[in-house]
PDB file of C-alpha atoms in Angstrom:
ATOM      1  CA  MET Z 293      52.671 139.088 147.640  1.00  0.00           C
ATOM      2  CA  GLU Z 294      50.809 136.071 147.246  1.00  0.00           C
ATOM      3  CA  ARG Z 295      51.836 136.017 143.441  1.00  0.00           C
ATOM      4  CA  ARG Z 296      55.448 136.335 144.775  1.00  0.00           C
ATOM      5  CA  ASP Z 297      54.982 133.826 147.117  1.00  0.00           C
ATOM      6  CA  GLU Z 298      53.316 131.304 144.454  1.00  0.00           C
ATOM      7  CA  GLU Z 299      56.344 132.017 142.306  1.00  0.00           C
ATOM      8  CA  THR Z 300      58.899 131.299 144.955  1.00  0.00           C
ATOM      9  CA  ARG Z 301      57.115 127.895 145.761  1.00  0.00           C
ATOM     10  CA  ARG Z 302      57.234 126.948 142.047  1.00  0.00           C
ATOM     11  CA  GLU Z 303      60.825 128.028 141.632  1.00  0.00           C
ATOM     12  CA  ASP Z 304      61.545 125.996 145.010  1.00  0.00           C
ATOM     13  CA  ALA Z 305      59.553 122.785 143.590  1.00  0.00           C
ATOM     14  CA  SER Z 306      61.654 123.256 140.285  1.00  0.00           C
ATOM     15  CA  ILE Z 307      64.821 123.505 142.083  1.00  0.00           C
ATOM     16  CA  THR Z 308      63.772 120.441 144.097  1.00  0.00           C
ATOM     17  CA  ARG Z 309      62.896 118.471 141.112  1.00  0.00           C
ATOM     18  CA  THR Z 310      65.972 119.327 139.398  1.00  0.00           C
ATOM     19  CA  ALA Z 311      68.042 118.243 142.207  1.00  0.00           C
ATOM     20  CA  ALA Z 312      66.190 115.319 142.880  1.00  0.00           C
ATOM     21  CA  ARG Z 313      66.608 114.278 139.023  1.00  0.00           C
ATOM     22  CA  ALA Z 314      70.294 114.780 139.351  1.00  0.00           C
ATOM     23  CA  LEU Z 315      70.469 112.659 142.501  1.00  0.00           C
ATOM     24  CA  MET Z 316      68.742 110.115 140.972  1.00  0.00           C
ATOM     25  CA  GLN Z 317      70.905 110.195 137.995  1.00  0.00           C
ATOM     26  CA  GLU Z 318      73.996 110.093 139.964  1.00  0.00           C
ATOM     27  CA  ALA Z 319      72.701 107.165 142.085  1.00  0.00           C
ATOM     28  CA  ALA Z 320      71.871 105.230 138.756  1.00  0.00           C
ATOM     29  CA  ASP Z 321      75.564 105.957 137.596  1.00  0.00           C
ATOM     30  CA  HIS Z 322      76.978 104.638 140.855  1.00  0.00           C
ATOM     31  CA  LEU Z 323      74.848 101.452 140.746  1.00  0.00           C
ATOM     32  CA  ALA Z 324      75.914 100.863 137.140  1.00  0.00           C
ATOM     33  CA  ASP Z 325      79.513 101.303 138.518  1.00  0.00           C
ATOM     34  CA  LEU Z 326      78.662  99.030 141.403  1.00  0.00           C
ATOM     35  CA  ALA Z 327      77.337  96.323 139.216  1.00  0.00           C
ATOM     36  CA  ARG Z 328      80.387  96.429 136.884  1.00  0.00           C
ATOM     37  CA  VAL Z 329      82.672  96.150 139.944  1.00  0.00           C
ATOM     38  CA  ILE Z 330      80.564  93.163 141.211  1.00  0.00           C
ATOM     39  CA  GLU Z 331      80.803  91.450 137.691  1.00  0.00           C
ATOM     40  CA  ASN Z 332      84.510  91.898 137.583  1.00  0.00           C
ATOM     41  CA  LEU Z 333      84.823  90.641 141.340  1.00  0.00           C
ATOM     42  CA  GLU Z 334      82.627  87.515 140.307  1.00  0.00           C
ATOM     43  CA  ASP Z 335      85.011  86.862 137.390  1.00  0.00           C
ATOM     44  CA  VAL Z 336      88.108  87.147 139.635  1.00  0.00           C
ATOM     45  CA  LEU Z 337      86.581  84.775 142.137  1.00  0.00           C
ATOM     46  CA  SER Z 338      85.548  82.364 139.403  1.00  0.00           C
ATOM     47  CA  SER Z 339      88.914  82.370 138.122  1.00  0.00           C
ATOM     48  CA  ARG Z 340      90.469  81.933 141.667  1.00  0.00           C
ATOM     49  CA  GLU Z 341      88.014  79.171 142.465  1.00  0.00           C
ATOM     50  CA  SER Z 342      89.048  77.283 138.983  1.00  0.00           C
ATOM     51  CA  LEU Z 343      92.725  77.618 139.804  1.00  0.00           C
ATOM     52  CA  CYS Z 344      92.525  76.410 143.386  1.00  0.00           C
ATOM     53  CA  ALA Z 345      90.299  73.406 142.424  1.00  0.00           C
ATOM     54  CA  ALA Z 346      92.644  72.356 139.793  1.00  0.00           C
ATOM     55  CA  GLY Z 347      95.647  72.905 142.070  1.00  0.00           C
ATOM     56  CA  ILE Z 348      93.793  70.708 144.899  1.00  0.00           C
ATOM     57  CA  GLN Z 349      92.654  68.219 142.352  1.00  0.00           C
ATOM     58  CA  ARG Z 350      96.285  67.772 141.317  1.00  0.00           C
ATOM     59  CA  GLU Z 351      97.513  67.458 144.857  1.00  0.00           C
ATOM     60  CA  ASP Z 352      94.772  64.867 145.830  1.00  0.00           C
ATOM     61  CA  GLU Z 353      95.643  62.802 142.614  1.00  0.00           C
ATOM     62  CA  GLN Z 354      99.479  62.787 143.423  1.00  0.00           C
ATOM     63  CA  ALA Z 355      98.648  61.934 147.127  1.00  0.00           C
ATOM     64  CA  ILE Z 356      96.331  58.968 146.072  1.00  0.00           C
ATOM     65  CA  THR Z 357      98.822  57.789 143.329  1.00  0.00           C
ATOM     66  CA  SER Z 358     101.735  57.715 146.036  1.00  0.00           C
ATOM     67  CA  LEU Z 359      99.558  55.940 148.490  1.00  0.00           C
ATOM     68  CA  ARG Z 360      98.482  53.357 146.033  1.00  0.00           C
ATOM     69  CA  ASN Z 361     102.191  52.752 144.915  1.00  0.00           C
ATOM     70  CA  ALA Z 362     103.411  52.519 148.734  1.00  0.00           C
ATOM     71  CA  PRO Z 363     103.704  49.091 150.408  1.00  0.00           C
ATOM     72  CA  ALA Z 364     100.659  48.701 152.527  1.00  0.00           C
ATOM     73  CA  ASN Z 365     101.222  49.235 156.270  1.00  0.00           C
ATOM     74  CA  THR Z 366     100.647  46.578 158.673  1.00  0.00           C
ATOM     75  CA  TRP Z 367      98.441  47.362 161.598  1.00  0.00           C
ATOM     76  CA  VAL Z 368     100.338  46.182 164.748  1.00  0.00           C
ATOM     77  CA  SER Z 369      99.041  46.586 168.233  1.00  0.00           C
ATOM     78  CA  PRO Z 370     100.032  44.628 171.385  1.00  0.00           C
ATOM     79  CA  ASP Z 371      96.692  45.082 172.681  1.00  0.00           C
ATOM     80  CA  LEU Z 372      95.021  42.213 170.727  1.00  0.00           C
ATOM     81  CA  GLU Z 373      91.487  43.045 171.982  1.00  0.00           C
ATOM     82  CA  VAL Z 374      91.581  46.485 170.532  1.00  0.00           C
ATOM     83  CA  ALA Z 375      92.996  45.233 167.284  1.00  0.00           C
ATOM     84  CA  ALA Z 376      90.210  42.653 167.116  1.00  0.00           C
ATOM     85  CA  ARG Z 377      87.379  45.073 168.056  1.00  0.00           C
ATOM     86  CA  LEU Z 378      88.445  47.234 164.623  1.00  0.00           C
ATOM     87  CA  THR Z 379      86.943  46.212 161.418  1.00  0.00           C
ATOM     88  CA  ALA Z 380      89.531  45.704 158.448  1.00  0.00           C
ATOM     89  CA  ARG Z 381      88.075  48.989 157.178  1.00  0.00           C
ATOM     90  CA  GLU Z 382      88.391  50.732 160.312  1.00  0.00           C
ATOM     91  CA  ARG Z 383      92.227  49.640 160.259  1.00  0.00           C
ATOM     92  CA  GLU Z 384      92.440  50.888 156.814  1.00  0.00           C
ATOM     93  CA  VAL Z 385      90.945  54.212 157.864  1.00  0.00           C
ATOM     94  CA  LEU Z 386      93.207  54.522 160.789  1.00  0.00           C
ATOM     95  CA  ASP Z 387      96.163  53.688 158.788  1.00  0.00           C
ATOM     96  CA  LEU Z 388      95.556  56.463 156.233  1.00  0.00           C
ATOM     97  CA  LEU Z 389      94.649  58.705 159.214  1.00  0.00           C
ATOM     98  CA  VAL Z 390      98.337  57.882 160.720  1.00  0.00           C
ATOM     99  CA  GLN Z 391      99.778  58.847 157.635  1.00  0.00           C
ATOM    100  CA  GLY Z 392      98.253  62.401 157.872  1.00  0.00           C
ATOM    101  CA  LEU Z 393      95.629  62.170 155.294  1.00  0.00           C
ATOM    102  CA  SER Z 394      92.488  64.222 155.426  1.00  0.00           C
ATOM    103  CA  ASN Z 395      89.024  62.722 155.424  1.00  0.00           C
ATOM    104  CA  ARG Z 396      88.629  63.886 151.790  1.00  0.00           C
ATOM    105  CA  LEU Z 397      91.838  62.048 150.882  1.00  0.00           C
ATOM    106  CA  ILE Z 398      91.139  59.053 152.920  1.00  0.00           C
ATOM    107  CA  ALA Z 399      87.669  58.914 151.090  1.00  0.00           C
ATOM    108  CA  ARG Z 400      89.229  59.019 147.902  1.00  0.00           C
ATOM    109  CA  SER Z 401      91.900  56.456 148.236  1.00  0.00           C
ATOM    110  CA  LEU Z 402      89.365  54.059 149.682  1.00  0.00           C
ATOM    111  CA  ALA Z 403      86.691  54.978 147.244  1.00  0.00           C
ATOM    112  CA  ILE Z 404      84.093  55.786 149.715  1.00  0.00           C
ATOM    113  CA  SER Z 405      82.424  59.040 150.731  1.00  0.00           C
ATOM    114  CA  GLU Z 406      83.538  61.504 153.279  1.00  0.00           C
ATOM    115  CA  PRO Z 407      80.567  60.912 155.659  1.00  0.00           C
ATOM    116  CA  THR Z 408      81.486  57.105 155.632  1.00  0.00           C
ATOM    117  CA  VAL Z 409      85.028  57.949 156.471  1.00  0.00           C
ATOM    118  CA  LYS Z 410      83.587  60.258 159.305  1.00  0.00           C
ATOM    119  CA  ASN Z 411      81.410  57.312 160.591  1.00  0.00           C
ATOM    120  CA  HIS Z 412      84.610  54.960 160.360  1.00  0.00           C
ATOM    121  CA  LEU Z 413      86.671  57.371 162.464  1.00  0.00           C
ATOM    122  CA  HIS Z 414      83.945  57.985 165.082  1.00  0.00           C
ATOM    123  CA  ALA Z 415      83.679  54.183 165.308  1.00  0.00           C
ATOM    124  CA  VAL Z 416      87.347  53.959 165.768  1.00  0.00           C
ATOM    125  CA  PHE Z 417      87.622  56.658 168.293  1.00  0.00           C
ATOM    126  CA  LEU Z 418      85.055  54.843 170.518  1.00  0.00           C
ATOM    127  CA  LYS Z 419      86.872  51.541 170.202  1.00  0.00           C
ATOM    128  CA  LEU Z 420      90.336  53.039 171.079  1.00  0.00           C
ATOM    129  CA  GLY Z 421      88.573  55.142 173.636  1.00  0.00           C
ATOM    130  CA  VAL Z 422      89.860  58.477 172.310  1.00  0.00           C
ATOM    131  CA  ALA Z 423      88.407  61.751 171.499  1.00  0.00           C
ATOM    132  CA  ASP Z 424      89.722  62.949 168.469  1.00  0.00           C
ATOM    133  CA  ARG Z 425      92.134  61.925 165.452  1.00  0.00           C
ATOM    134  CA  THR Z 426      95.277  63.337 167.150  1.00  0.00           C
ATOM    135  CA  GLN Z 427      94.575  61.093 170.050  1.00  0.00           C
ATOM    136  CA  ALA Z 428      93.795  58.181 167.846  1.00  0.00           C
ATOM    137  CA  VAL Z 429      97.251  58.611 166.064  1.00  0.00           C
ATOM    138  CA  ALA Z 430      98.867  58.798 169.451  1.00  0.00           C
ATOM    139  CA  LYS Z 431      97.301  56.023 170.672  1.00  0.00           C
ATOM    140  CA  PHE Z 432      98.074  53.958 167.378  1.00  0.00           C
ATOM    141  CA  LEU Z 433     101.904  55.076 167.397  1.00  0.00           C
ATOM    142  CA  GLY Z 434     102.174  54.518 171.095  1.00  0.00           C
ATOM    143  CA  THR Z 435     100.806  50.825 170.681  1.00  0.00           C
ATOM    144  CA  ALA Z 436     102.983  50.237 167.287  1.00  0.00           C
ATOM    145  CA  ARG Z 437     105.980  51.539 169.299  1.00  0.00           C
ATOM    146  CA  MET Z 438     105.288  49.370 172.133  1.00  0.00           C
ATOM    147  CA  ALA Z 439     104.799  46.252 169.773  1.00  0.00           C
ATOM    148  CA  ASP Z 440     108.211  47.056 168.088  1.00  0.00           C
ATOM    149  CA  SER Z 441     109.827  47.411 171.409  1.00  0.00           C
ATOM    150  CA  ALA Z 442     108.576  43.918 173.030  1.00  0.00           C
ATOM    151  CA  SER Z 443     109.492  42.156 169.502  1.00  0.00           C
ATOM    152  CA  SER Z 444     113.039  43.736 169.807  1.00  0.00           C
ATOM    153  CA  ASP Z 445     113.454  42.758 173.552  1.00  0.00           C
ATOM    154  CA  ARG Z 446     112.110  39.324 172.778  1.00  0.00           C
ATOM    155  CA  ARG Z 447     114.871  38.917 169.811  1.00  0.00           C
ATOM    156  CA  ALA Z 448     117.484  40.264 172.019  1.00  0.00           C
ATOM    157  CA  GLY Z 449     116.728  37.685 174.730  1.00  0.00           C
ATOM    158  CA  GLY Z 450     115.022  40.131 177.152  1.00  0.00           C
TER     159      GLY Z 450
END
């Protein structure tokens, strides 16, 4: 009986080892497949990033070229105190902001860094008494419209 129990234990151990080897081999195969999938995914993402970067770079270059060729906008504000408080660079940054440019495009068109653009915008927001770029644009456009309206009224004799 003891001998039979010993044989059963050996057979069980052999089956367990065989099953464990088979499972380990299957896991290794799956890992190899997963590594290939990851490699392919990295290739796809790398290709996509290259294509996107090339497309964005072309868009940026076109936007900057059109800005350089466009006539310079003049910054007009009926509130001379606000206008006097903005530096020339802050007015340039605000002007480009009003044209709808992102911080990155403003930086590229003025040949400055993005953090510098953010610093200028922060100063503009403080001086205009606004919280964000949308309010700055609205305030700028509102004051520019008031200036246009006032000059039209003066010309019309009103």
